[in-house]
Short mmCIF file of C-alpha atoms in Angstrom, two decimals:
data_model
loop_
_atom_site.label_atom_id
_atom_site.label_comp_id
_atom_site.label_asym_id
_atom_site.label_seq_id
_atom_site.Cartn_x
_atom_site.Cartn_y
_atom_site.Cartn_z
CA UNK A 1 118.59 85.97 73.19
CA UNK A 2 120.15 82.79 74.65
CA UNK A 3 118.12 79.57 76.22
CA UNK A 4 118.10 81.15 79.56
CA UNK A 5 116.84 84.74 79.11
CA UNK A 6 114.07 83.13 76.91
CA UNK A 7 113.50 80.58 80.11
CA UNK A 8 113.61 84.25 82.57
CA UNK A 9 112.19 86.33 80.38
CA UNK A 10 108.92 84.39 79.58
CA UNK A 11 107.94 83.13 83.54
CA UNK A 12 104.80 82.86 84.09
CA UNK A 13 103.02 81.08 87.93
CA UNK A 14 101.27 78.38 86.81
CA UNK A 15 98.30 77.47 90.02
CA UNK A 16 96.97 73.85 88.00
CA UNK A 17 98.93 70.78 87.76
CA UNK A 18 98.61 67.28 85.58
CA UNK A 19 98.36 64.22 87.54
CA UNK A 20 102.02 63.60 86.53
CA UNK A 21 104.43 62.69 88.74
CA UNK A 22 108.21 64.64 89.11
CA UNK A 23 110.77 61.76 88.68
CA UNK A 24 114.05 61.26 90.30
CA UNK A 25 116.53 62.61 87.67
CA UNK A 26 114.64 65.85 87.55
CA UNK A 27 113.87 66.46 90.81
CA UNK A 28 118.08 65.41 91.42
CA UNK A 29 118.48 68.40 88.95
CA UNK A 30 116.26 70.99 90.47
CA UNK A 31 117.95 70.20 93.43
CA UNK A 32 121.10 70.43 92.36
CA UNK A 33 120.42 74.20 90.54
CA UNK A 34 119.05 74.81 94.07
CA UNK A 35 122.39 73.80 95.62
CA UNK A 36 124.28 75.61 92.79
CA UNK A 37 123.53 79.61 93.54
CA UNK A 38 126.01 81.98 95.82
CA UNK A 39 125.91 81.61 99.29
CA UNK A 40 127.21 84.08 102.11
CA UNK A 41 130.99 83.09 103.04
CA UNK A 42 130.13 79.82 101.77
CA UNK A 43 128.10 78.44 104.52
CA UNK A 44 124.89 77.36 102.80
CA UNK A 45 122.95 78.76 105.19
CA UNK A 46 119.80 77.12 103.85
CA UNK A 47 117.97 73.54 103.88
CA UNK A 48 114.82 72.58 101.59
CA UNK A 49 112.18 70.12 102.96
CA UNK A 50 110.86 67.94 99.71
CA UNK A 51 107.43 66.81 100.08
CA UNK A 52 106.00 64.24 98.18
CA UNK A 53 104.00 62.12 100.57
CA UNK A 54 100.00 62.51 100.44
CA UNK A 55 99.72 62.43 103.80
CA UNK A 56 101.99 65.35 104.80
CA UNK A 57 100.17 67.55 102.60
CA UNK A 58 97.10 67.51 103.60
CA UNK A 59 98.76 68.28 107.21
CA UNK A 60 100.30 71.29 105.41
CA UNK A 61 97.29 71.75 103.83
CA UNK A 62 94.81 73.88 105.78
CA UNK A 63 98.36 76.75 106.85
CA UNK A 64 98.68 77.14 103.13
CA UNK A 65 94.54 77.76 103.82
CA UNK A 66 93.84 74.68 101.53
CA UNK A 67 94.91 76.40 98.42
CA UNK A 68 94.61 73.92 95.66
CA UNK A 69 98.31 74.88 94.50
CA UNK A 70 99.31 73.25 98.07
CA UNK A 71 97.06 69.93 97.44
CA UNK A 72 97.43 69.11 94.32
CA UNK A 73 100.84 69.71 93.07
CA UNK A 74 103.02 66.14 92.81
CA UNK A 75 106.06 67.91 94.75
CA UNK A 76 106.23 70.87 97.32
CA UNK A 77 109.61 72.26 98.28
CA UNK A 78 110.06 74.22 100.89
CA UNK A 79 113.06 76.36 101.61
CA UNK A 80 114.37 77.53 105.49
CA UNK A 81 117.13 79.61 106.47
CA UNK A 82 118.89 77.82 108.45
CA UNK A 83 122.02 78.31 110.84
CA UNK A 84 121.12 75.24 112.41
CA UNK A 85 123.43 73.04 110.53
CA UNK A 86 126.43 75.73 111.18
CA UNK A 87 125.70 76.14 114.66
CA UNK A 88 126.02 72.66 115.10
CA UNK A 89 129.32 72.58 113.15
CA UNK A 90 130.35 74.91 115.60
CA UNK A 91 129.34 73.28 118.50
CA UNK A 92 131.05 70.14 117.72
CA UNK A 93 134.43 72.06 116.85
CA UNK A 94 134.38 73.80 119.93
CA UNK A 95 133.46 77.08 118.34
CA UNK A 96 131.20 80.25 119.55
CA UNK A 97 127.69 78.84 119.13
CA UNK A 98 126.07 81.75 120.17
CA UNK A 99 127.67 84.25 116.96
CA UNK A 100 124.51 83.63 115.02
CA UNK A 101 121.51 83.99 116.94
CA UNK A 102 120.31 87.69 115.91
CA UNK A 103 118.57 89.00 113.21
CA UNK A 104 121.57 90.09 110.62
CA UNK A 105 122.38 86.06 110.25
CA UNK A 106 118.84 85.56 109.94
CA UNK A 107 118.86 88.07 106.94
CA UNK A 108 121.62 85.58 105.64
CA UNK A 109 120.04 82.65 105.90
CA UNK A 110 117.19 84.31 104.16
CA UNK A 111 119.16 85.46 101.61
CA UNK A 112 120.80 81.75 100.65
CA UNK A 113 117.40 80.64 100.74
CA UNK A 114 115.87 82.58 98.53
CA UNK A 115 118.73 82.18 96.04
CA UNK A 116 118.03 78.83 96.40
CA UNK A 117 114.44 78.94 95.76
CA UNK A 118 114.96 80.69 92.69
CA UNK A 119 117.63 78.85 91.23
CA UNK A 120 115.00 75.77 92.04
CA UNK A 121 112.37 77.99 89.73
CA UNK A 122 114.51 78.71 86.99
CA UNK A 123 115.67 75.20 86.91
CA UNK A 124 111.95 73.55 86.93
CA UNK A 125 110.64 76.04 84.53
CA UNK A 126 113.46 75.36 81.91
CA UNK A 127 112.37 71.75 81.97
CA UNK A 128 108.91 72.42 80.74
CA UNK A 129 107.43 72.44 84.82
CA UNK A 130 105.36 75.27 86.17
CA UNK A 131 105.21 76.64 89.70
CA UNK A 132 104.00 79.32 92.03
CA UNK A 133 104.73 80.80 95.27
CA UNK A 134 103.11 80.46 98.12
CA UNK A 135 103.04 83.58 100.42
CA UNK A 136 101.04 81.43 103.39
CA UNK A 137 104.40 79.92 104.32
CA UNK A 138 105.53 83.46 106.03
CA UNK A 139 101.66 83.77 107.37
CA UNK A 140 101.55 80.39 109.47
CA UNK A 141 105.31 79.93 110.29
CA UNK A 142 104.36 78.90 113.62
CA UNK A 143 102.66 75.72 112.30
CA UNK A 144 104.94 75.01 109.46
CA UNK A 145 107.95 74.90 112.17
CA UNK A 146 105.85 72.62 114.21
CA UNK A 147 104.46 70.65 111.14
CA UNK A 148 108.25 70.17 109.47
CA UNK A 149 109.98 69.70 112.91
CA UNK A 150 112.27 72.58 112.11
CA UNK A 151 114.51 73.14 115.23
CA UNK A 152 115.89 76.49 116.37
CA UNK A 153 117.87 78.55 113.83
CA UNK A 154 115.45 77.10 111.23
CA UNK A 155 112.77 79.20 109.76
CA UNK A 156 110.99 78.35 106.62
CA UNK A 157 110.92 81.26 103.73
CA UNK A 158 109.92 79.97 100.73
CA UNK A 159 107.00 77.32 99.79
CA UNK A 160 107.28 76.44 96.30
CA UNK A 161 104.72 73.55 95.11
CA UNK A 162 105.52 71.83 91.31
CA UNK A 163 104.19 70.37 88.62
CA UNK A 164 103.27 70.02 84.85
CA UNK A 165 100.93 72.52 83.74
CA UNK A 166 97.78 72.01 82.91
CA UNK A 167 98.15 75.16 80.10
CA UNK A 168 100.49 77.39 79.75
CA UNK A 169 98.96 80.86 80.96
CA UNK A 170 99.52 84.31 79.44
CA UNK A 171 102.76 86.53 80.79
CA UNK A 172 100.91 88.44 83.92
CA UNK A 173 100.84 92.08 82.92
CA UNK A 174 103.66 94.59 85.06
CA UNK A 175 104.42 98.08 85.78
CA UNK A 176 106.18 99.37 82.94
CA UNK A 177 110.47 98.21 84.08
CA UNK A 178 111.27 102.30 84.08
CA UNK A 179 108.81 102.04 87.01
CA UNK A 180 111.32 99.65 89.19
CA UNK A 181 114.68 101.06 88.08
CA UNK A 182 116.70 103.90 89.53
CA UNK A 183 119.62 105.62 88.27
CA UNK A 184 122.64 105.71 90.42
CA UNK A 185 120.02 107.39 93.25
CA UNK A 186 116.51 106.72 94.49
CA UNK A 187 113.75 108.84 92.27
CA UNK A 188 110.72 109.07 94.41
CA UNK A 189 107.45 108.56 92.89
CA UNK A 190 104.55 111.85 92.93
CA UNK A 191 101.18 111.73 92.01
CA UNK A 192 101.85 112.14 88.15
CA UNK A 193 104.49 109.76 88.08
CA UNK A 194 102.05 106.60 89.85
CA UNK A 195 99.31 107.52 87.85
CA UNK A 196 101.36 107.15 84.73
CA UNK A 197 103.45 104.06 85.85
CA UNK A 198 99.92 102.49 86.80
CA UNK A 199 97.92 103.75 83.89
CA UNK A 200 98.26 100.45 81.76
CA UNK A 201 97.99 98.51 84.60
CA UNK A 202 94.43 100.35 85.73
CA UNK A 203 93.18 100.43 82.28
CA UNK A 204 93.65 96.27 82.18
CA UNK A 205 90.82 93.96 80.67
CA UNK A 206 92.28 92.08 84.22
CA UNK A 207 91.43 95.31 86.22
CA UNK A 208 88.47 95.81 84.84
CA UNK A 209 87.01 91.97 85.45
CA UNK A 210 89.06 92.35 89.42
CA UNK A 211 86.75 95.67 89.93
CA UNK A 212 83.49 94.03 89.03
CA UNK A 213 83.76 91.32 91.60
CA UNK A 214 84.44 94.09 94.20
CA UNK A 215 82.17 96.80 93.45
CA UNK A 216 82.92 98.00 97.11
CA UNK A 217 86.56 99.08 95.56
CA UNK A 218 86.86 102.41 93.44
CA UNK A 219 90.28 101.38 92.10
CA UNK A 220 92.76 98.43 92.45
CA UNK A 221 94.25 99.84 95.21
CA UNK A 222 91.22 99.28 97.69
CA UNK A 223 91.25 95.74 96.53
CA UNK A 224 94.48 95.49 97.95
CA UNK A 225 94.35 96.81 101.04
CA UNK A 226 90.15 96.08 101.86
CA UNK A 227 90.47 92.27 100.82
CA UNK A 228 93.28 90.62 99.92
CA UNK A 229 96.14 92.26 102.47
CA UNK A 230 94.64 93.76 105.03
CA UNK A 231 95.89 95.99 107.68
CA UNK A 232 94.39 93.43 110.29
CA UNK A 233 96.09 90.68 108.71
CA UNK A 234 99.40 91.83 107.95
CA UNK A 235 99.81 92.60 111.71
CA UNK A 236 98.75 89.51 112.97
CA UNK A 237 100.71 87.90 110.82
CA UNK A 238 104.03 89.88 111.14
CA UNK A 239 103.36 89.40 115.11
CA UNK A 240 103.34 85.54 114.18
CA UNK A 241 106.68 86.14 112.29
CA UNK A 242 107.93 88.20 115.36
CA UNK A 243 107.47 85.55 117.61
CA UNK A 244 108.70 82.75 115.53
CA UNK A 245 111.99 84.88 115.30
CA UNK A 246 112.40 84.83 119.12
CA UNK A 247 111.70 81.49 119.43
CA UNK A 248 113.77 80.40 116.75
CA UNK A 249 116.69 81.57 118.37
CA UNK A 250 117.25 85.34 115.90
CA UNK A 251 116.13 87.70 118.17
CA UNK A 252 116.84 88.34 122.25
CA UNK B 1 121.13 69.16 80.30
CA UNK B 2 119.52 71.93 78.73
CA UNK B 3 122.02 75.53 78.24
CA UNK B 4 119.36 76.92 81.68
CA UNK B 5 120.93 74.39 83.80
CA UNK B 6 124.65 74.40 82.74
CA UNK B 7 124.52 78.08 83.26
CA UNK B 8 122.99 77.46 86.67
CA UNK B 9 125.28 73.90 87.95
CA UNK B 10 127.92 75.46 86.40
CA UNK B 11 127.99 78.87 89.05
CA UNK B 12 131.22 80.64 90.22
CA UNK B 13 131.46 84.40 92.24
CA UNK B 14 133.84 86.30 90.53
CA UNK B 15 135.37 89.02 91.96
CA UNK B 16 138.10 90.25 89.27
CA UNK B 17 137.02 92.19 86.29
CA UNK B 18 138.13 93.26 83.09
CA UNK B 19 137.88 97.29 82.31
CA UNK B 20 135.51 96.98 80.04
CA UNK B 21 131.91 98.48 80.30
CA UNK B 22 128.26 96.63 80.55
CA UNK B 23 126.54 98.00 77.32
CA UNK B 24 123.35 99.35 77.86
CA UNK B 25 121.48 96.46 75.42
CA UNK B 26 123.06 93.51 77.97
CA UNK B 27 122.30 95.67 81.03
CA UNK B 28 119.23 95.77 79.84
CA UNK B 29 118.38 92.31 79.22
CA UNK B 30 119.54 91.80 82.76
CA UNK B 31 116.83 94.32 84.16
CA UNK B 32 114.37 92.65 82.00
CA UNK B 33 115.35 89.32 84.03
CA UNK B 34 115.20 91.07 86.75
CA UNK B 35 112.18 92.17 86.54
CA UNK B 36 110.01 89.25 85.30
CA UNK B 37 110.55 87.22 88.07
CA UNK B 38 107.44 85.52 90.59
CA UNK B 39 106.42 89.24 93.00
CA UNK B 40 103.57 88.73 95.93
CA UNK B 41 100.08 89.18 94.41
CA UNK B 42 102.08 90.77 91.49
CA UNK B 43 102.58 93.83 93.59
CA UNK B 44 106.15 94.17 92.41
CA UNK B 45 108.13 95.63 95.83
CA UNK B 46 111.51 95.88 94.87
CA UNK B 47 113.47 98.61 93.11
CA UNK B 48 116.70 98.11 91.47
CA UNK B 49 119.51 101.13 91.45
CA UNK B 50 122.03 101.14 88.92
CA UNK B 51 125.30 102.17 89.83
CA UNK B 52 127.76 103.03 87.08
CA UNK B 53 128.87 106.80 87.84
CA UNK B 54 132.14 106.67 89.51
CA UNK B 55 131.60 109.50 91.86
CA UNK B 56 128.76 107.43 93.33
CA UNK B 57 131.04 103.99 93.63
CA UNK B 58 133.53 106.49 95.34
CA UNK B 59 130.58 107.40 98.06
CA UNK B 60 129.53 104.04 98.15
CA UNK B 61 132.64 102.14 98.53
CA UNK B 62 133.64 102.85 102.49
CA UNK B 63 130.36 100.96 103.36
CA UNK B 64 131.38 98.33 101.23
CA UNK B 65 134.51 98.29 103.49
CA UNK B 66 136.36 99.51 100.31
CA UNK B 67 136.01 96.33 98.96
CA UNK B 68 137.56 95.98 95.12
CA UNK B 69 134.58 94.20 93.35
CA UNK B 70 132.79 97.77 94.87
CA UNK B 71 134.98 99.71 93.56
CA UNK B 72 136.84 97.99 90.22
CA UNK B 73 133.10 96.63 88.78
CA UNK B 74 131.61 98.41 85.62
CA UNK B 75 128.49 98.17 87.09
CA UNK B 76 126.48 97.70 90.41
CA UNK B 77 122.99 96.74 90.91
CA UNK B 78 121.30 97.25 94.54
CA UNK B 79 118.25 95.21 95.11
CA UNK B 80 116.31 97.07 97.23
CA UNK B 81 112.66 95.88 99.37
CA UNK B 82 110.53 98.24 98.38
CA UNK B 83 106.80 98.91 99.78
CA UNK B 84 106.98 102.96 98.91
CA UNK B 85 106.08 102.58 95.26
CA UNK B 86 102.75 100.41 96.47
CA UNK B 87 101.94 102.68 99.27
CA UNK B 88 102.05 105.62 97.59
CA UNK B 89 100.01 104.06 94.51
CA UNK B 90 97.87 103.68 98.08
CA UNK B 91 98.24 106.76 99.17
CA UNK B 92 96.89 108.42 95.73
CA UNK B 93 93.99 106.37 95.57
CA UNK B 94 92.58 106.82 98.77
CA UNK B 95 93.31 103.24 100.06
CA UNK B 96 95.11 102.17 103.31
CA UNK B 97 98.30 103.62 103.87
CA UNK B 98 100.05 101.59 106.67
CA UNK B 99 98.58 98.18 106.02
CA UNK B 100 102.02 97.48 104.94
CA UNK B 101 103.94 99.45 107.67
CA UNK B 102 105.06 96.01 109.93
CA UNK B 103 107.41 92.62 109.56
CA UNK B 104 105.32 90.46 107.60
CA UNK B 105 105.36 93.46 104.78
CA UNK B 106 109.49 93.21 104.55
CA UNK B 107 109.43 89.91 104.61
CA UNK B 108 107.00 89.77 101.35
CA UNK B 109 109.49 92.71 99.89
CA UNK B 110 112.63 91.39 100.69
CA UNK B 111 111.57 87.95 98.87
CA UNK B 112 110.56 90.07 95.93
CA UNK B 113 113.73 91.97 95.77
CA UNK B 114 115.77 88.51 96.16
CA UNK B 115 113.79 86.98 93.51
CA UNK B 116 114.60 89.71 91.08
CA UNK B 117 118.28 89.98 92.31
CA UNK B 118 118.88 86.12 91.39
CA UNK B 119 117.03 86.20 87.85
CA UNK B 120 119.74 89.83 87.73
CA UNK B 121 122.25 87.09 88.43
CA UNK B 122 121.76 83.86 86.02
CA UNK B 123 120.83 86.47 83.40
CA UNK B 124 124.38 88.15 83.97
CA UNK B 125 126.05 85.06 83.71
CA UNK B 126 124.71 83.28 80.74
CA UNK B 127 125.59 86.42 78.95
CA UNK B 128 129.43 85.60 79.94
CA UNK B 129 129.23 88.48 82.51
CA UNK B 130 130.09 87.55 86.37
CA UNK B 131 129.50 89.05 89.70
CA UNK B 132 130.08 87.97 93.86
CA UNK B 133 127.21 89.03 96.13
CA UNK B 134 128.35 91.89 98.77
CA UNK B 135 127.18 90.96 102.00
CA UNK B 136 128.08 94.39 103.30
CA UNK B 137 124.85 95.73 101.69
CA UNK B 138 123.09 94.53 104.87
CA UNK B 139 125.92 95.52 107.19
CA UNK B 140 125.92 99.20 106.60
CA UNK B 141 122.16 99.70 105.81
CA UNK B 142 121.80 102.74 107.23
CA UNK B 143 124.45 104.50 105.31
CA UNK B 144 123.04 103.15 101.79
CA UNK B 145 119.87 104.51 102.80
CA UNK B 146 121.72 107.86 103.44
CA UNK B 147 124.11 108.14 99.75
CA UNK B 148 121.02 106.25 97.56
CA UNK B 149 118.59 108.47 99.05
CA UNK B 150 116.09 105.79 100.02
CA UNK B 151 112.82 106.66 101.38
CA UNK B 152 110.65 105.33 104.00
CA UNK B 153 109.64 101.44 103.33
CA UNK B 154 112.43 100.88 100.91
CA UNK B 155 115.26 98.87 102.16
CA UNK B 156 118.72 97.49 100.29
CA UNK B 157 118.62 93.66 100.74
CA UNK B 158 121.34 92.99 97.63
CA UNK B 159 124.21 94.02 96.32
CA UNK B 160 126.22 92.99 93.17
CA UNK B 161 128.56 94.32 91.13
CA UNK B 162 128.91 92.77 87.75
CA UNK B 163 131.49 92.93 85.34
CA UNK B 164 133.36 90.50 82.47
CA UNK B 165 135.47 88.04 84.53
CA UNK B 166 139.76 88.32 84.59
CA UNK B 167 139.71 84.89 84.70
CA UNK B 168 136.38 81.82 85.30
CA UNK B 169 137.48 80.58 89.05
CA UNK B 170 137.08 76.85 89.93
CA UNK B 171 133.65 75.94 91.22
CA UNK B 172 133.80 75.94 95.26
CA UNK B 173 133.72 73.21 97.07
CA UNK B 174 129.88 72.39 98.43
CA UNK B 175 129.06 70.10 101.44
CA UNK B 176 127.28 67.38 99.68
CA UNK B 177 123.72 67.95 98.29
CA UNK B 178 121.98 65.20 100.80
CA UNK B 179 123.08 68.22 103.77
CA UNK B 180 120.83 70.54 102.41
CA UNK B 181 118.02 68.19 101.82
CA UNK B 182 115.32 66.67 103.60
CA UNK B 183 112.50 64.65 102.98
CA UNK B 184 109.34 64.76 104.53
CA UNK B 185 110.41 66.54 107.36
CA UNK B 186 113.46 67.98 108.90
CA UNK B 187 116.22 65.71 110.17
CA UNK B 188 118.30 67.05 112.38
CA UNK B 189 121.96 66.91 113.09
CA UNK B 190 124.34 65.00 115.27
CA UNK B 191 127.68 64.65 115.61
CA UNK B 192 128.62 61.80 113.64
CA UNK B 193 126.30 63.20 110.45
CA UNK B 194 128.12 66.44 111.08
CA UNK B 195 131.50 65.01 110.95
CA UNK B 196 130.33 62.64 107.99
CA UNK B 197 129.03 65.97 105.90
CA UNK B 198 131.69 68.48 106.80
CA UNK B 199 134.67 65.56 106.31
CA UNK B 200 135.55 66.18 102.13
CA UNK B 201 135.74 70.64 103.50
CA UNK B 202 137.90 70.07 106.18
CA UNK B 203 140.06 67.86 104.71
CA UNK B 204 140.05 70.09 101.30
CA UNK B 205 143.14 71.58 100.76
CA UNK B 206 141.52 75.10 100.72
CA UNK B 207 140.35 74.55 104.06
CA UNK B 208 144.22 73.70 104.96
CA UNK B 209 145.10 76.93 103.02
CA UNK B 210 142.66 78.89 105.50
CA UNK B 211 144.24 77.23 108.68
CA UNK B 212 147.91 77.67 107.62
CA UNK B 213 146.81 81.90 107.61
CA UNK B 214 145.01 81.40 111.00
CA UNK B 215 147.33 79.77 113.63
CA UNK B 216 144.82 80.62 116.45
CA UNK B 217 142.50 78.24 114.89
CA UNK B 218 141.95 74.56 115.59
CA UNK B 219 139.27 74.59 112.85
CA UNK B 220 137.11 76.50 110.01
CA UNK B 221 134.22 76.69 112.31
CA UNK B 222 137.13 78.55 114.85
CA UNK B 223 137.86 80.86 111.37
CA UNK B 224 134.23 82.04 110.88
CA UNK B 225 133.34 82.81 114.66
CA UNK B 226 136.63 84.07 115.99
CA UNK B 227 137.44 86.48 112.51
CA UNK B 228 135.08 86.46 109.43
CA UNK B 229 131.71 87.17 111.19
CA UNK B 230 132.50 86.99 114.75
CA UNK B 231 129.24 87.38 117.51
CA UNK B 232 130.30 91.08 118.47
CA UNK B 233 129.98 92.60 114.68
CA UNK B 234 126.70 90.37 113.71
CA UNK B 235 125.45 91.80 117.15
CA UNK B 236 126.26 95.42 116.17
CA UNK B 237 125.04 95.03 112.38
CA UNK B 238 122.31 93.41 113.85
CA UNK B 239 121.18 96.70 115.89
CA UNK B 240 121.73 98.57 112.80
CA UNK B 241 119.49 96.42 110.72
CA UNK B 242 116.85 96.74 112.71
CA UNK B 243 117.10 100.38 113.56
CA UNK B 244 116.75 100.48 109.94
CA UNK B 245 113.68 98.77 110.37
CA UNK B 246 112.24 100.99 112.64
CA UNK B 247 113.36 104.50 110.82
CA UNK B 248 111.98 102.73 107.54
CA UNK B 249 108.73 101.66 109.04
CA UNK B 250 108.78 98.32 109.00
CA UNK B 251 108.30 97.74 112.67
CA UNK B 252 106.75 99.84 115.04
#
């Protein structure tokens, strides 16, 4: 087991931060790891807002629906796919600028994004910082364009605030790996099968204490889909998504 | 610099490899990576198929436009967005079944499935193992759905073979980091910025290399729109991608 399986292999989100600043030098080095990852045809199709300033996030704030991961962490980075920059390479060069306004080069962009966003976890966690993602950055893309001034072919993916933790949390408990891996073809999951890739995970001291403070829920399930991602939701919020594509410029 | 971030800075896609197999203890380290990465309210929607049967490289291989890292590599791992697994845990417990049928949904999965991909990645190469990224994955979606037998709601988003390098390549020229960052908010390109940040490529003597095998082109911008992705194939794989969409039940 080398340094950086032991960094992988022992992740944990951490949601509370110390009033510690990131410095320079190690925010230079996230960045850089950031920078670092593979990249479709080498065009880096992928730009990371830092924010540091107090007053930008509490603007950010209330779209990440004043979580107090988004408030309180000393740095926020937040990665876009972006054929922006390209485009404009091409336009200046005198090359097609219209090659990259559909959705496969938005899957691109998304794709040396998220690379980037990960490399940018890996990197802060191996430095003794903790993190966690923030899924309101796909729910409000509208305002985080607006907020962040991102221009067409821009689209922000990835919201990833940082900071020391507070404590160290315990590993969050998963489906058993045999549940996520397929050999050479897809296995599709029956009844049996969920209800013994989920038996651990149902049986949970966590499970338990999630179904007391939803005794409206039989099962973990109804958790899921009652409160925390509803139906209702996840459409409106894929419609925001839908139109933030158009307008971006990645869908006619 | 701790060992995390020299494997990270220190990057390279290789795309030669030695005939020598991926045991099944280092393949399964790299799972493990894989699979312990940040998931949306730990929901865990990816799945990960292993490809090391040669018959099913053979099938493979024309999508990968016969490609030699898709055909010479030990090993192939397929990152795949995956909401089946959930909604059928759904299904079987009498819960919602299509709050996860729409955009927002693949979004969530496909940052999962990246997530996991990348840990798949660093893991692979701090064990002394490389790998290139096959953008084809996303060209030819529908016919990976087709040979890996993917269900509705599951989706390929990676691809990556793997193998022990012929030779470690040179690390590839980057446009400097300040390109890809921005502080605050987003600061958009001119022509003089573009010029100043694309300067140390164009003037590379790779990017001379390129131009020498492409008399037709004033430029590398001319390269990338008028042969390597031109607007009439990211158009087409564009339609394909989100037929896939549709037939997969992503978007209604």
């Amino acid at each position: 087991m080398n340094d950086t399986l032991n960094t992988l292999l022992n992740h944990v989100s951490v949601r509370e931060y110390l009033d510690r600043k990131v410095d320079d030098e190690t925010l230079n080095l996230i960045l850089k790891a950031a920078c670092s990852g593979s990249t479709m045809g080498n065009m880096q199709l992928f730009s990371i807002i830092v924010t540091q300033d107090e007053a930008m996030k509490q603007k950010l704030a209330p779209f990440h629906f004043n979580q107090p991961m988004a408030t309180k962490a000393p740095l926020i980075l937040t990665f876009c796919a972006d054929f922006r920059r390209f485009n404009r390479y091409c336009e200046f060069r005198d090359a097609e600028t219209e090659a990259y306004s559909n959705l496969q080069s938005y899957q691109w962009a998304v794709t040396d994004a998220l690379i980037a966003a990960q490399n940018a976890c890996v990197a802060a966690e191996s430095l003794g910082l903790g993190f966690c993602w923030l899924g309101t950055i796909t729910y409000n893309v509208d305002k985080f364009i607006e907020v962040l001034n991102l221009p067409k072919h821009v689209i922000p993916v990835a919201c990833i605030p940082i900071g020391y933790p507070v404590a160290k949390p315990a590993l969050t408990q998963k489906l058993p790996m045999e549940a996520l891996i397929h050999r050479e073809t897809y296995q599709d999951y029956d009844k049996a099968r969920i209800d013994a890739l989920y038996a651990d995970k149902e049986n949970s001291s966590e499970t338990k204490g999630i179904l007391a403070e939803n005794p409206d829920c039989e099962n973990l399930a109804q958790v899921f889909t009652k409160h925390r991602y509803t139906k209702a939701d996840n459409e409106h919020f894929a419609e925001v998504l839908l139109e933030a594509l158009k307008k971006q410029g990645f869908l006619r």
